Short mmCIF file of C-alpha atoms in Angstrom, two decimals:
data_model
loop_
_atom_site.label_atom_id
_atom_site.label_comp_id
_atom_site.label_asym_id
_atom_site.label_seq_id
_atom_site.Cartn_x
_atom_site.Cartn_y
_atom_site.Cartn_z
CA UNK W 23 -22.88 -26.75 -15.17
CA UNK W 24 -19.20 -25.82 -14.71
CA UNK W 25 -16.69 -27.29 -12.25
CA UNK W 26 -13.30 -25.94 -11.32
CA UNK W 27 -10.94 -28.60 -9.91
CA UNK W 28 -7.64 -27.73 -8.20
CA UNK W 29 -6.85 -24.85 -10.50
CA UNK W 30 -3.51 -23.25 -9.94
CA UNK W 31 -2.02 -20.37 -12.12
CA UNK W 32 1.51 -19.11 -12.21
CA UNK W 33 3.34 -16.71 -14.42
CA UNK W 34 7.10 -17.66 -14.06
CA UNK W 35 7.71 -17.08 -10.32
CA UNK W 36 4.44 -15.26 -9.59
CA UNK W 37 1.68 -17.21 -8.07
CA UNK W 38 -1.79 -15.74 -8.86
CA UNK W 39 -3.89 -18.40 -7.13
CA UNK W 40 -3.70 -22.07 -6.24
CA UNK W 41 -5.89 -25.13 -5.58
CA UNK W 42 -9.18 -23.48 -6.59
CA UNK W 43 -12.25 -25.68 -6.36
CA UNK W 44 -15.66 -24.27 -7.37
CA UNK W 45 -18.92 -25.54 -8.68
CA UNK W 46 -20.72 -22.87 -10.72
CA UNK W 47 -24.49 -23.69 -11.06
CA UNK W 48 -27.22 -22.88 -13.53
CA UNK W 49 -29.41 -19.84 -12.80
CA UNK W 50 -26.62 -18.13 -10.80
CA UNK W 51 -24.89 -14.97 -11.92
CA UNK W 52 -21.40 -14.69 -10.41
CA UNK W 53 -19.56 -11.36 -10.07
CA UNK W 54 -15.83 -11.91 -10.25
CA UNK W 55 -14.10 -9.24 -8.24
CA UNK W 56 -10.65 -8.47 -6.92
CA UNK W 57 -8.02 -5.72 -7.05
CA UNK W 58 -6.28 -4.83 -10.28
CA UNK W 59 -3.62 -7.48 -10.89
CA UNK W 60 -5.30 -10.06 -8.67
CA UNK W 61 -5.92 -12.40 -11.64
CA UNK W 62 -9.60 -11.83 -12.38
CA UNK W 63 -9.24 -11.67 -16.17
CA UNK W 64 -6.71 -14.55 -16.12
CA UNK W 65 -9.21 -16.76 -14.28
CA UNK W 66 -11.99 -15.77 -16.67
CA UNK W 67 -9.77 -16.76 -19.61
CA UNK W 68 -9.02 -20.07 -17.99
CA UNK W 69 -12.77 -20.70 -17.54
CA UNK W 70 -13.48 -19.87 -21.13
CA UNK W 71 -10.62 -21.91 -22.52
CA UNK W 72 -8.60 -18.92 -23.87
CA UNK W 73 -5.72 -19.59 -21.48
CA UNK W 74 -4.11 -22.84 -20.16
CA UNK W 75 -3.80 -23.10 -16.38
CA UNK W 76 -0.74 -24.39 -14.63
CA UNK W 77 -2.42 -27.21 -12.84
CA UNK W 78 -6.02 -28.51 -12.49
CA UNK W 79 -8.89 -28.83 -14.87
CA UNK W 80 -12.13 -27.23 -15.94
CA UNK W 81 -15.18 -29.41 -16.61
CA UNK W 82 -18.22 -28.09 -18.56
CA UNK W 83 -21.36 -30.13 -18.89
CA UNK W 84 -21.67 -31.64 -22.33
CA UNK W 85 -23.83 -30.03 -24.88
CA UNK W 86 -23.86 -26.55 -23.35
CA UNK W 87 -23.40 -23.42 -25.42
CA UNK W 88 -20.67 -21.13 -24.15
CA UNK W 89 -20.51 -17.45 -25.02
CA UNK W 90 -17.47 -15.16 -24.29
CA UNK W 91 -17.60 -11.37 -24.77
CA UNK W 92 -14.99 -10.53 -27.39
CA UNK W 93 -12.35 -7.94 -26.79
CA UNK W 94 -11.06 -7.38 -30.36
CA UNK W 95 -13.17 -4.43 -31.55
CA UNK W 96 -11.65 -4.56 -35.00
CA UNK W 97 -12.21 -8.24 -35.77
CA UNK W 98 -15.25 -7.68 -37.98
CA UNK W 99 -14.47 -4.55 -39.99
CA UNK W 100 -15.98 -5.91 -43.27
CA UNK W 101 -19.11 -7.29 -41.61
CA UNK W 102 -22.34 -5.31 -41.48
CA UNK W 103 -23.61 -4.59 -38.01
CA UNK W 104 -26.35 -7.19 -38.42
CA UNK W 105 -24.03 -9.85 -39.73
CA UNK W 106 -21.51 -9.15 -36.90
CA UNK W 107 -24.23 -9.87 -34.30
CA UNK W 108 -25.45 -12.98 -36.19
CA UNK W 109 -21.90 -14.29 -36.22
CA UNK W 110 -22.41 -14.95 -32.46
CA UNK W 111 -24.16 -18.06 -33.75
CA UNK W 112 -21.60 -19.14 -36.31
CA UNK W 113 -23.32 -22.34 -37.29
CA UNK W 114 -26.53 -20.35 -38.21
CA UNK W 115 -24.51 -17.51 -39.82
CA UNK W 116 -22.51 -19.93 -42.09
CA UNK W 117 -25.67 -21.81 -43.00
CA UNK W 118 -27.60 -18.65 -43.96
CA UNK W 119 -24.64 -17.22 -45.98
CA UNK W 120 -24.13 -20.48 -47.85
CA UNK W 121 -27.85 -20.86 -48.48
CA UNK W 122 -28.09 -17.22 -49.84
CA UNK W 123 -25.09 -17.94 -52.15
CA UNK W 124 -26.62 -21.09 -53.45
CA UNK W 125 -29.89 -19.48 -54.22
CA UNK W 126 -28.04 -16.79 -56.19
CA UNK W 127 -25.35 -18.84 -57.93
CA UNK W 128 -26.39 -22.48 -57.57
CA UNK W 129 -27.41 -24.95 -60.34
CA UNK W 130 -30.85 -26.15 -59.32
CA UNK W 131 -30.63 -28.99 -61.84
CA UNK W 132 -27.75 -30.38 -59.81
CA UNK W 133 -29.03 -32.81 -57.19
CA UNK W 134 -26.04 -32.09 -54.90
CA UNK W 135 -27.06 -28.45 -54.74
CA UNK W 136 -30.63 -29.29 -53.80
CA UNK W 137 -29.50 -31.79 -51.18
CA UNK W 138 -27.11 -29.23 -49.69
CA UNK W 139 -29.91 -26.65 -49.54
CA UNK W 140 -32.01 -29.14 -47.70
CA UNK W 141 -29.13 -29.80 -45.23
CA UNK W 142 -28.80 -26.02 -44.74
CA UNK W 143 -32.44 -25.56 -44.19
CA UNK W 144 -32.34 -28.19 -41.36
CA UNK W 145 -29.54 -26.30 -39.75
CA UNK W 146 -31.39 -23.01 -39.91
CA UNK W 147 -34.40 -24.70 -38.45
CA UNK W 148 -32.47 -26.20 -35.58
CA UNK W 149 -30.66 -22.93 -34.71
CA UNK W 150 -33.65 -20.56 -35.42
CA UNK W 151 -36.89 -22.64 -35.17
CA UNK W 152 -39.14 -19.58 -35.26
CA UNK W 153 -37.37 -17.98 -38.10
CA UNK W 154 -37.05 -14.71 -36.18
CA UNK W 155 -33.29 -14.21 -36.28
CA UNK W 156 -33.69 -10.84 -38.07
CA UNK W 157 -36.26 -9.55 -35.59
CA UNK W 158 -34.12 -10.60 -32.56
CA UNK W 159 -30.98 -8.96 -33.88
CA UNK W 160 -32.83 -5.77 -34.76
CA UNK W 161 -34.26 -5.49 -31.23
CA UNK W 162 -30.93 -5.90 -29.67
CA UNK W 163 -29.26 -3.36 -31.95
CA UNK W 164 -32.06 -0.80 -31.49
CA UNK W 165 -31.86 -1.23 -27.66
CA UNK W 166 -28.08 -0.42 -27.90
CA UNK W 167 -28.76 2.74 -29.77
CA UNK W 168 -28.42 1.72 -33.40
CA UNK W 169 -31.30 2.83 -35.54
CA UNK W 170 -32.63 0.45 -38.27
CA UNK W 171 -31.05 2.31 -41.13
CA UNK W 172 -27.56 1.61 -39.62
CA UNK W 173 -27.94 -2.13 -39.40
CA UNK W 174 -26.61 -2.62 -42.93
CA UNK W 175 -23.60 -0.38 -42.39
CA UNK W 176 -20.11 -1.81 -42.05
CA UNK W 177 -18.41 -2.20 -38.75
CA UNK W 178 -15.50 -0.12 -40.04
CA UNK W 179 -17.78 2.95 -39.94
CA UNK W 180 -18.25 2.77 -36.20
CA UNK W 181 -16.33 4.30 -33.32
CA UNK W 182 -14.41 1.87 -31.08
CA UNK W 183 -16.98 2.30 -28.33
CA UNK W 184 -19.88 1.38 -30.72
CA UNK W 185 -17.89 -1.60 -31.98
CA UNK W 186 -17.69 -2.83 -28.46
CA UNK W 187 -21.50 -2.66 -28.27
CA UNK W 188 -21.70 -4.93 -31.22
CA UNK W 189 -19.49 -7.38 -29.59
CA UNK W 190 -21.81 -7.31 -26.60
CA UNK W 191 -24.87 -7.81 -28.91
CA UNK W 192 -23.00 -10.76 -30.56
CA UNK W 193 -22.49 -12.69 -27.32
CA UNK W 194 -25.94 -12.01 -26.00
CA UNK W 195 -27.95 -12.88 -29.14
CA UNK W 196 -27.45 -16.71 -29.17
CA UNK W 197 -28.53 -16.86 -25.46
CA UNK W 198 -25.60 -19.14 -24.41
CA UNK W 199 -26.01 -21.49 -21.41
CA UNK W 200 -22.70 -20.25 -19.92
CA UNK W 201 -21.79 -16.57 -20.38
CA UNK W 202 -18.46 -14.99 -19.73
CA UNK W 203 -18.46 -11.20 -19.61
CA UNK W 204 -15.28 -9.11 -18.95
CA UNK W 205 -16.22 -5.48 -18.29
CA UNK W 206 -19.48 -5.49 -20.35
CA UNK W 207 -20.46 -1.94 -19.23
CA UNK W 208 -17.38 -0.31 -20.82
CA UNK W 209 -18.45 2.27 -23.37
CA UNK W 210 -22.15 1.95 -22.50
CA UNK W 211 -24.21 4.95 -21.46
CA UNK W 212 -26.65 4.87 -18.52
CA UNK W 213 -29.67 3.72 -20.58
CA UNK W 214 -27.65 0.96 -22.30
CA UNK W 215 -26.32 -0.22 -18.91
CA UNK W 216 -29.93 -0.38 -17.57
CA UNK W 217 -31.03 -2.39 -20.62
CA UNK W 218 -28.13 -4.79 -20.09
CA UNK W 219 -29.00 -5.33 -16.46
CA UNK W 220 -32.52 -6.25 -17.45
CA UNK W 221 -31.21 -8.73 -20.08
CA UNK W 222 -28.77 -10.39 -17.76
CA UNK W 223 -31.20 -10.74 -14.87
CA UNK W 224 -33.32 -12.86 -17.22
CA UNK W 225 -30.39 -15.10 -18.18
CA UNK W 226 -31.27 -18.71 -17.25
CA UNK W 227 -27.83 -20.28 -17.47
CA UNK W 228 -24.58 -19.62 -15.64
CA UNK W 229 -22.99 -16.21 -15.87
CA UNK W 230 -19.61 -14.98 -14.72
CA UNK W 231 -19.01 -11.24 -15.06
CA UNK W 232 -16.11 -8.85 -14.23
CA UNK W 233 -17.11 -5.34 -13.61
CA UNK W 234 -15.93 -2.24 -11.63
CA UNK W 235 -19.46 -0.85 -11.59
CA UNK W 236 -20.81 -1.47 -8.08
CA UNK W 237 -24.31 -0.57 -8.99
CA UNK W 238 -24.26 -3.08 -11.81
CA UNK W 239 -22.84 -5.86 -9.59
CA UNK W 240 -25.57 -5.18 -6.95
CA UNK W 241 -28.32 -5.23 -9.64
CA UNK W 242 -27.24 -8.37 -11.56
CA UNK W 243 -25.29 -10.77 -9.27
CA UNK W 244 -26.64 -13.54 -7.18
CA UNK W 245 -23.18 -14.69 -5.99
CA UNK W 246 -19.71 -13.09 -5.64
CA UNK W 247 -16.37 -14.77 -6.46
CA UNK W 248 -13.66 -12.85 -4.63
CA UNK W 249 -10.09 -13.19 -5.91
CA UNK W 250 -7.76 -12.42 -3.01
CA UNK W 251 -5.17 -14.06 -0.74
CA UNK W 252 -4.21 -16.25 -3.76
CA UNK W 253 -7.62 -17.92 -3.39
CA UNK W 254 -11.07 -17.48 -4.91
CA UNK W 255 -13.85 -17.46 -2.17
CA UNK W 256 -17.56 -17.65 -3.02
CA UNK W 257 -20.13 -15.54 -1.26
CA UNK W 258 -23.93 -15.71 -1.65
CA UNK W 259 -25.48 -12.36 -2.53
CA UNK W 260 -24.51 -9.23 -4.48
CA UNK W 261 -21.57 -6.85 -3.97
CA UNK W 262 -22.93 -5.14 -0.91
CA UNK W 263 -23.64 -8.48 0.69
CA UNK W 264 -20.08 -9.58 0.04
CA UNK W 265 -18.67 -6.35 1.40
CA UNK W 266 -20.44 -6.88 4.73
CA UNK W 267 -19.54 -10.57 4.96
CA UNK W 268 -15.90 -10.08 3.99
CA UNK W 269 -15.31 -7.35 6.54
CA UNK W 270 -17.00 -9.40 9.20
CA UNK W 271 -14.76 -12.41 8.42
CA UNK W 272 -11.68 -10.21 8.56
CA UNK W 273 -12.64 -8.75 11.92
CA UNK W 274 -13.40 -12.28 13.37
CA UNK W 275 -9.99 -13.47 12.15
CA UNK W 276 -8.26 -10.47 13.83
CA UNK W 277 -10.11 -11.09 17.07
CA UNK W 278 -9.24 -14.82 16.99
CA UNK W 279 -5.63 -14.12 16.34
CA UNK W 280 -5.52 -11.46 19.10
CA UNK W 281 -6.89 -14.02 21.61
CA UNK W 282 -4.25 -16.64 20.55
CA UNK W 283 -1.41 -14.12 20.74
CA UNK W 284 -2.52 -13.02 24.28
CA UNK W 285 -2.83 -16.54 25.56
CA UNK W 286 0.52 -17.51 24.16
CA UNK W 287 2.24 -14.49 25.68
CA UNK W 288 0.73 -15.25 29.12
CA UNK W 289 1.81 -18.91 28.95
CA UNK W 290 5.36 -18.01 27.74
CA UNK W 291 5.57 -15.50 30.65
CA UNK W 292 4.69 -18.28 33.07
CA UNK W 293 7.20 -20.67 31.70
CA UNK W 294 10.04 -18.03 31.84
CA UNK W 295 9.09 -17.17 35.44
CA UNK W 296 8.78 -20.66 36.93
CA UNK W 297 10.83 -23.07 34.71
CA UNK W 298 13.71 -22.89 37.15
CA UNK W 299 11.38 -23.32 40.18
CA UNK W 300 11.33 -26.95 41.24
CA UNK W 301 7.83 -26.79 42.71
CA UNK W 302 6.42 -25.08 39.55
CA UNK W 303 8.54 -27.06 37.02
CA UNK W 304 5.77 -29.55 36.20
CA UNK W 305 3.29 -26.77 35.58
CA UNK W 306 5.76 -24.93 33.47
CA UNK W 307 6.45 -27.95 31.30
CA UNK W 308 2.77 -28.44 30.89
CA UNK W 309 2.16 -24.91 29.81
CA UNK W 310 5.19 -25.05 27.44
CA UNK W 311 3.42 -27.96 25.67
CA UNK W 312 0.30 -25.82 25.42
CA UNK W 313 2.42 -22.97 23.86
CA UNK W 314 3.77 -25.38 21.32
CA UNK W 315 0.25 -26.43 20.29
CA UNK W 316 -1.02 -22.89 19.79
CA UNK W 317 -0.92 -22.20 16.01
CA UNK W 318 -0.85 -18.44 15.34
CA UNK W 319 -1.14 -17.94 11.61
CA UNK W 320 -0.39 -14.52 10.39
CA UNK W 321 -3.44 -12.94 8.77
CA UNK W 322 -3.01 -13.28 5.14
CA UNK W 323 -2.14 -10.06 3.37
CA UNK W 324 -4.85 -8.91 1.08
CA UNK W 325 -3.68 -7.36 -2.27
CA UNK W 326 -6.51 -4.92 -2.03
CA UNK W 327 -5.44 -1.45 -1.27
CA UNK W 328 -7.51 1.65 -0.78
CA UNK W 329 -6.00 4.80 -2.33
CA UNK W 330 -6.24 8.10 -0.51
CA UNK W 331 -7.73 10.67 -2.96
CA UNK W 332 -7.81 14.07 -1.38
CA UNK W 333 -8.32 17.16 -3.56
CA UNK W 334 -7.20 20.38 -1.82
CA UNK W 335 -7.42 23.96 -3.26
CA UNK W 336 -4.75 26.69 -3.32
CA UNK W 337 -7.27 29.51 -3.74
CA UNK W 338 -10.83 30.05 -2.63
CA UNK W 339 -13.49 30.54 -5.29
CA UNK W 340 -15.15 33.90 -5.75
CA UNK W 341 -18.77 34.51 -6.67
CA UNK W 342 -18.16 34.26 -10.41
CA UNK W 343 -17.35 30.69 -11.48
CA UNK W 344 -18.10 29.69 -15.06
CA UNK W 345 -20.64 30.92 -17.65
CA UNK W 346 -21.19 29.44 -21.15
CA UNK W 347 -23.26 31.46 -23.56
CA UNK W 348 -24.67 30.19 -26.93
CA UNK W 349 -22.03 27.51 -27.30
CA UNK W 350 -22.38 25.64 -30.63
CA UNK W 351 -20.31 22.99 -32.31
CA UNK W 352 -20.82 20.77 -35.38
CA UNK W 353 -18.94 18.00 -37.00
CA UNK W 354 -20.83 16.10 -39.65
CA UNK W 355 -23.80 16.93 -37.55
CA UNK W 356 -24.80 19.53 -34.99
CA UNK W 357 -23.53 18.34 -31.58
CA UNK W 358 -24.04 21.48 -29.45
CA UNK W 359 -26.49 24.29 -30.33
CA UNK W 360 -26.82 27.57 -28.46
CA UNK W 361 -25.97 25.90 -25.16
CA UNK W 362 -26.24 28.16 -22.04
CA UNK W 363 -24.76 26.98 -18.71
CA UNK W 364 -24.01 28.94 -15.61
CA UNK W 365 -22.04 27.18 -12.84
CA UNK W 366 -22.61 28.50 -9.38
CA UNK W 367 -20.17 28.33 -6.51
CA UNK W 368 -20.51 24.85 -4.85
CA UNK W 369 -21.91 23.08 -7.88
CA UNK W 370 -20.80 19.50 -8.36
CA UNK W 371 -22.20 18.46 -11.64
CA UNK W 372 -22.67 15.07 -13.16
CA UNK W 373 -22.83 15.45 -16.87
CA UNK W 374 -24.62 12.40 -18.35
CA UNK W 375 -26.30 11.30 -21.58
CA UNK W 376 -25.91 8.83 -24.41
CA UNK W 377 -22.57 8.38 -26.16
CA UNK W 378 -21.95 10.89 -28.92
CA UNK W 379 -24.27 13.65 -27.59
CA UNK W 380 -21.46 16.08 -26.94
CA UNK W 381 -20.31 15.59 -23.36
CA UNK W 382 -16.59 15.30 -24.18
CA UNK W 383 -16.89 17.97 -26.77
CA UNK W 384 -18.17 20.41 -24.19
CA UNK W 385 -15.37 19.65 -21.74
CA UNK W 386 -12.80 20.18 -24.54
CA UNK W 387 -14.43 23.51 -25.39
CA UNK W 388 -14.41 24.61 -21.78
CA UNK W 389 -10.73 23.64 -21.44
CA UNK W 390 -9.82 25.36 -24.73
CA UNK W 391 -8.77 22.00 -26.15
CA UNK W 392 -11.28 22.49 -28.95
CA UNK W 393 -12.65 25.65 -30.58
CA UNK W 394 -16.39 26.21 -30.58
CA UNK W 395 -18.19 27.39 -33.74
CA UNK W 396 -19.89 30.04 -31.85
CA UNK W 397 -20.60 31.29 -28.36
CA UNK W 398 -18.43 32.37 -25.39
CA UNK W 399 -16.72 30.61 -22.43
CA UNK W 400 -16.22 32.94 -19.41
CA UNK W 401 -14.21 31.83 -16.46
CA UNK W 402 -14.38 33.63 -13.06
CA UNK W 403 -11.20 35.54 -12.16
CA UNK W 404 -10.49 33.30 -9.19
CA UNK W 405 -10.80 29.97 -10.96
CA UNK W 406 -7.83 27.52 -11.36
CA UNK W 407 -9.04 24.58 -13.24
CA UNK W 408 -7.55 20.98 -13.36
CA UNK W 409 -8.55 18.54 -16.13
CA UNK W 410 -8.76 14.73 -16.47
CA UNK W 411 -9.25 14.17 -20.21
CA UNK W 412 -11.00 11.05 -21.60
CA UNK W 413 -7.90 10.03 -23.59
CA UNK W 414 -5.60 9.99 -20.46
CA UNK W 415 -4.17 6.56 -21.26
CA UNK W 416 -2.95 7.94 -24.62
CA UNK W 417 -1.60 11.17 -23.26
CA UNK W 418 0.52 9.62 -20.46
CA UNK W 419 3.58 8.34 -22.28
CA UNK W 420 7.38 8.73 -22.31
CA UNK W 421 10.52 7.27 -20.73
CA UNK W 422 10.38 9.25 -17.51
CA UNK W 423 9.98 7.67 -14.11
CA UNK W 424 6.73 8.43 -12.37
CA UNK W 425 8.28 11.05 -10.08
CA UNK W 426 9.96 12.81 -13.02
CA UNK W 427 6.71 12.73 -15.10
CA UNK W 428 4.87 14.60 -12.31
CA UNK W 429 7.75 17.07 -11.71
CA UNK W 430 7.66 18.14 -15.32
CA UNK W 431 4.33 19.94 -14.54
CA UNK W 432 5.89 21.90 -11.66
CA UNK W 433 9.68 21.89 -11.38
CA UNK W 434 9.46 23.75 -8.00
CA UNK W 435 7.31 21.09 -6.47
CA UNK W 436 8.83 19.48 -3.46
CA UNK W 437 10.18 15.96 -4.37
CA UNK W 438 8.99 14.55 -0.95
CA UNK W 439 5.43 15.89 -1.59
CA UNK W 440 5.34 14.18 -4.92
CA UNK W 441 6.57 10.86 -3.43
CA UNK W 442 3.96 11.02 -0.68
CA UNK W 443 1.20 11.70 -3.17
CA UNK W 444 2.29 8.73 -5.23
CA UNK W 445 2.29 6.66 -2.13
CA UNK W 446 -1.30 7.62 -1.30
CA UNK W 447 -2.12 6.50 -4.88
CA UNK W 448 -0.60 3.07 -4.13
CA UNK W 449 2.68 3.53 -5.93
CA UNK W 450 5.31 2.09 -3.58
CA UNK W 451 8.96 3.14 -3.56
CA UNK W 452 9.92 0.67 -6.21
CA UNK W 453 6.83 1.34 -8.31
CA UNK W 454 7.82 5.02 -8.45
CA UNK W 455 10.92 4.02 -10.46
CA UNK W 456 8.69 2.55 -13.24
CA UNK W 457 8.81 4.15 -16.74
CA UNK W 458 5.63 5.98 -17.37
CA UNK W 459 5.10 4.26 -20.73
CA UNK W 460 5.17 0.79 -19.04
CA UNK W 461 2.37 1.19 -16.52
CA UNK W 462 -1.20 -0.07 -16.94
CA UNK W 463 -4.33 1.88 -17.92
CA UNK W 464 -5.51 1.85 -14.31
CA UNK W 465 -2.12 3.10 -13.09
CA UNK W 466 -2.18 5.88 -15.76
CA UNK W 467 -5.52 6.99 -14.47
CA UNK W 468 -4.12 7.10 -10.89
CA UNK W 469 -1.23 9.07 -12.16
CA UNK W 470 -3.51 11.68 -13.69
CA UNK W 471 -5.41 11.92 -10.41
CA UNK W 472 -2.11 12.32 -8.65
CA UNK W 473 -1.31 15.28 -10.92
CA UNK W 474 -4.64 16.87 -10.13
CA UNK W 475 -4.13 16.49 -6.43
CA UNK W 476 -0.77 18.17 -6.65
CA UNK W 477 -2.14 21.01 -8.83
CA UNK W 478 -4.70 21.92 -6.12
CA UNK W 479 -7.04 23.53 -8.62
CA UNK W 480 -10.41 24.83 -7.36
CA UNK W 481 -12.45 23.64 -10.34
CA UNK W 482 -12.13 19.94 -11.42
CA UNK W 483 -13.26 18.70 -14.74
CA UNK W 484 -13.12 14.90 -15.26
CA UNK W 485 -14.07 12.98 -18.32
CA UNK W 486 -14.78 9.28 -17.38
CA UNK W 487 -12.07 9.02 -14.74
CA UNK W 488 -13.39 5.73 -13.38
CA UNK W 489 -12.43 3.81 -16.58
CA UNK W 490 -9.67 1.39 -15.64
CA UNK W 491 -10.01 1.95 -11.94
CA UNK W 492 -10.85 -0.86 -9.59
CA UNK W 493 -13.84 -0.64 -7.18
CA UNK W 494 -11.65 0.51 -4.25
CA UNK W 495 -10.23 3.40 -6.33
CA UNK W 496 -13.66 4.41 -7.60
CA UNK W 497 -15.06 4.59 -4.06
CA UNK W 498 -12.05 6.63 -2.95
CA UNK W 499 -12.62 9.00 -5.91
CA UNK W 500 -16.22 9.47 -4.98
CA UNK W 501 -15.26 10.27 -1.35
CA UNK W 502 -12.57 12.69 -2.62
CA UNK W 503 -15.02 14.60 -4.90
CA UNK W 504 -17.66 14.68 -2.07
CA UNK W 505 -15.22 16.22 0.40
CA UNK W 506 -13.70 18.58 -2.15
CA UNK W 507 -14.52 22.33 -1.37
CA UNK W 508 -14.34 23.53 -4.93
CA UNK W 509 -16.48 22.97 -8.13
CA UNK W 510 -16.78 19.78 -10.15
CA UNK W 511 -17.92 18.74 -13.65
CA UNK W 512 -17.63 15.03 -14.12
CA UNK W 513 -18.66 12.82 -17.06
CA UNK W 514 -19.26 9.30 -15.87
CA UNK W 515 -21.63 6.32 -16.41
CA UNK W 516 -20.90 5.00 -12.94
CA UNK W 517 -24.10 5.54 -10.92
CA UNK W 518 -22.41 4.90 -7.55
CA UNK W 519 -19.83 7.55 -8.30
CA UNK W 520 -22.55 10.03 -9.30
CA UNK W 521 -24.46 9.25 -6.13
CA UNK W 522 -21.31 9.91 -4.03
CA UNK W 523 -20.61 13.50 -5.07
CA UNK W 524 -23.23 15.14 -7.43
CA UNK W 525 -25.62 17.89 -6.26
CA UNK W 526 -26.57 18.89 -9.89
CA UNK W 527 -27.39 16.62 -12.82
CA UNK W 528 -27.21 17.89 -16.38
CA UNK W 529 -28.29 15.47 -19.11
CA UNK W 530 -27.75 15.92 -22.79
CA UNK W 531 -30.58 14.27 -24.77
CA UNK W 532 -30.16 12.65 -28.17
CA UNK W 533 -32.72 15.17 -29.59
CA UNK W 534 -30.39 18.04 -28.64
CA UNK W 535 -32.38 19.24 -25.58
CA UNK W 536 -30.75 19.57 -22.18
CA UNK W 537 -32.18 18.75 -18.70
CA UNK W 538 -30.63 20.79 -15.89
CA UNK W 539 -31.65 19.40 -12.53
CA UNK W 540 -30.38 20.82 -9.23
CA UNK W 541 -30.38 17.86 -6.76
CA UNK W 542 -28.94 14.47 -6.28
CA UNK W 543 -29.00 11.59 -8.69
CA UNK W 544 -31.57 9.73 -6.57
CA UNK W 545 -33.84 12.78 -6.68
CA UNK W 546 -33.35 13.01 -10.41
CA UNK W 547 -34.34 9.39 -10.98
CA UNK W 548 -37.48 9.92 -8.95
CA UNK W 549 -38.60 12.81 -11.06
CA UNK W 550 -37.55 11.42 -14.50
CA UNK W 551 -37.99 7.68 -13.50
CA UNK W 552 -36.75 6.08 -16.76
CA UNK W 553 -33.11 5.63 -15.54
CA UNK W 554 -32.70 2.70 -13.22
#
């Protein structure tokens, strides 16, 4: 369905990848993976025609519909939700709007008007033969959490997260033959992600998706495209299958290289020893020729790096940790009502629930970033908290270099310790000289985690820390939280991250009720079954 021929991409002197040749087939769902900065999104934009490659060409089978997940959440502010979704099929959208306008304002005695209406009716029949466009759109919107009474509201009334959901509905509605999705799970809660997985697994065309959600990739993908070593290699299977295969290939390469190095060293030693010996000269010459034929290629350097996320504590936790009593908070509607929560020593809580049910509000109240309408927050005397806010990318700003930014939080902190911490979070010596305002969203999240590691608090509160992190960093974060000896409350929609650390699950329901479950996420799923 889609062929990639000798694609090379450069940005000035930087080579992202070269001579890429792939054939992407129907009924296959490709997960496009790679470290941040490897060129995943660039390759996706080349495939979808948004970006021109340096060399090579893309060939798409004639007559196929192509759908690309939009990234501009503010492109449809004056559209209703329903119209924004329908716009995914622009031919049908334009025909319906023109037809409606003619029925209201057209002169039916004019033959041109009647002929045009007939043409528009043909278009509508071709694009929507069952005349069920309204039903299909309503089902998608409802599945993404938009009640029927909201379908006529303007896009401008939505939060940025909900606007992204509409963009997702827009690209899924027309059921394109080739589907390009860049981070489709962003801003989706667990139930919406589960719904999306079911939709994509039924997709009959070709799909290419970028995601940092390991569970999502395992659930959806039939093949993996790995962007690394300035190449793109295809693997059959999901993310876990790729992980096993890629590590096996690397080990085999290391073993092969080791054998060649050993053989070459032994031959060179023989040549050095006997080249001046007349009786051995012929053998030495022969072995020198063998040395010359041995091609020892250096193992290509992967751009993947695994950060080292280690949370230590300065102070042990006493028996009293955190108690919330009758916490209430309302905006235009009630978000939290008479909430009681007691955190015990050793609790590592995953706080889950649909978007807008009050998870971030609760963390902001706990951290005194927001005043509750009623109730009390009582911390234990031994608790030293450290907070990762949801708006981290907005908060981290300024002209300081990375080291200086971290030092502003503790002027007495040893400079060498700060540099080592940044190094563990993949900021090299030169990277540490960057201005804090010029780093990427993923780098800002790694900076906030660096700050938390240096603070050495014994109670960590994190609000969607995995946003903008690549898979390697998310895995490292899960390991860090699992090994942490203090308490944790973390808001996340990443199921693999929850699996990695949580021993208590608290779900905020849309009806205002709260489920408090002491156990792992897997145990929670078995009992409550509806989350996949």
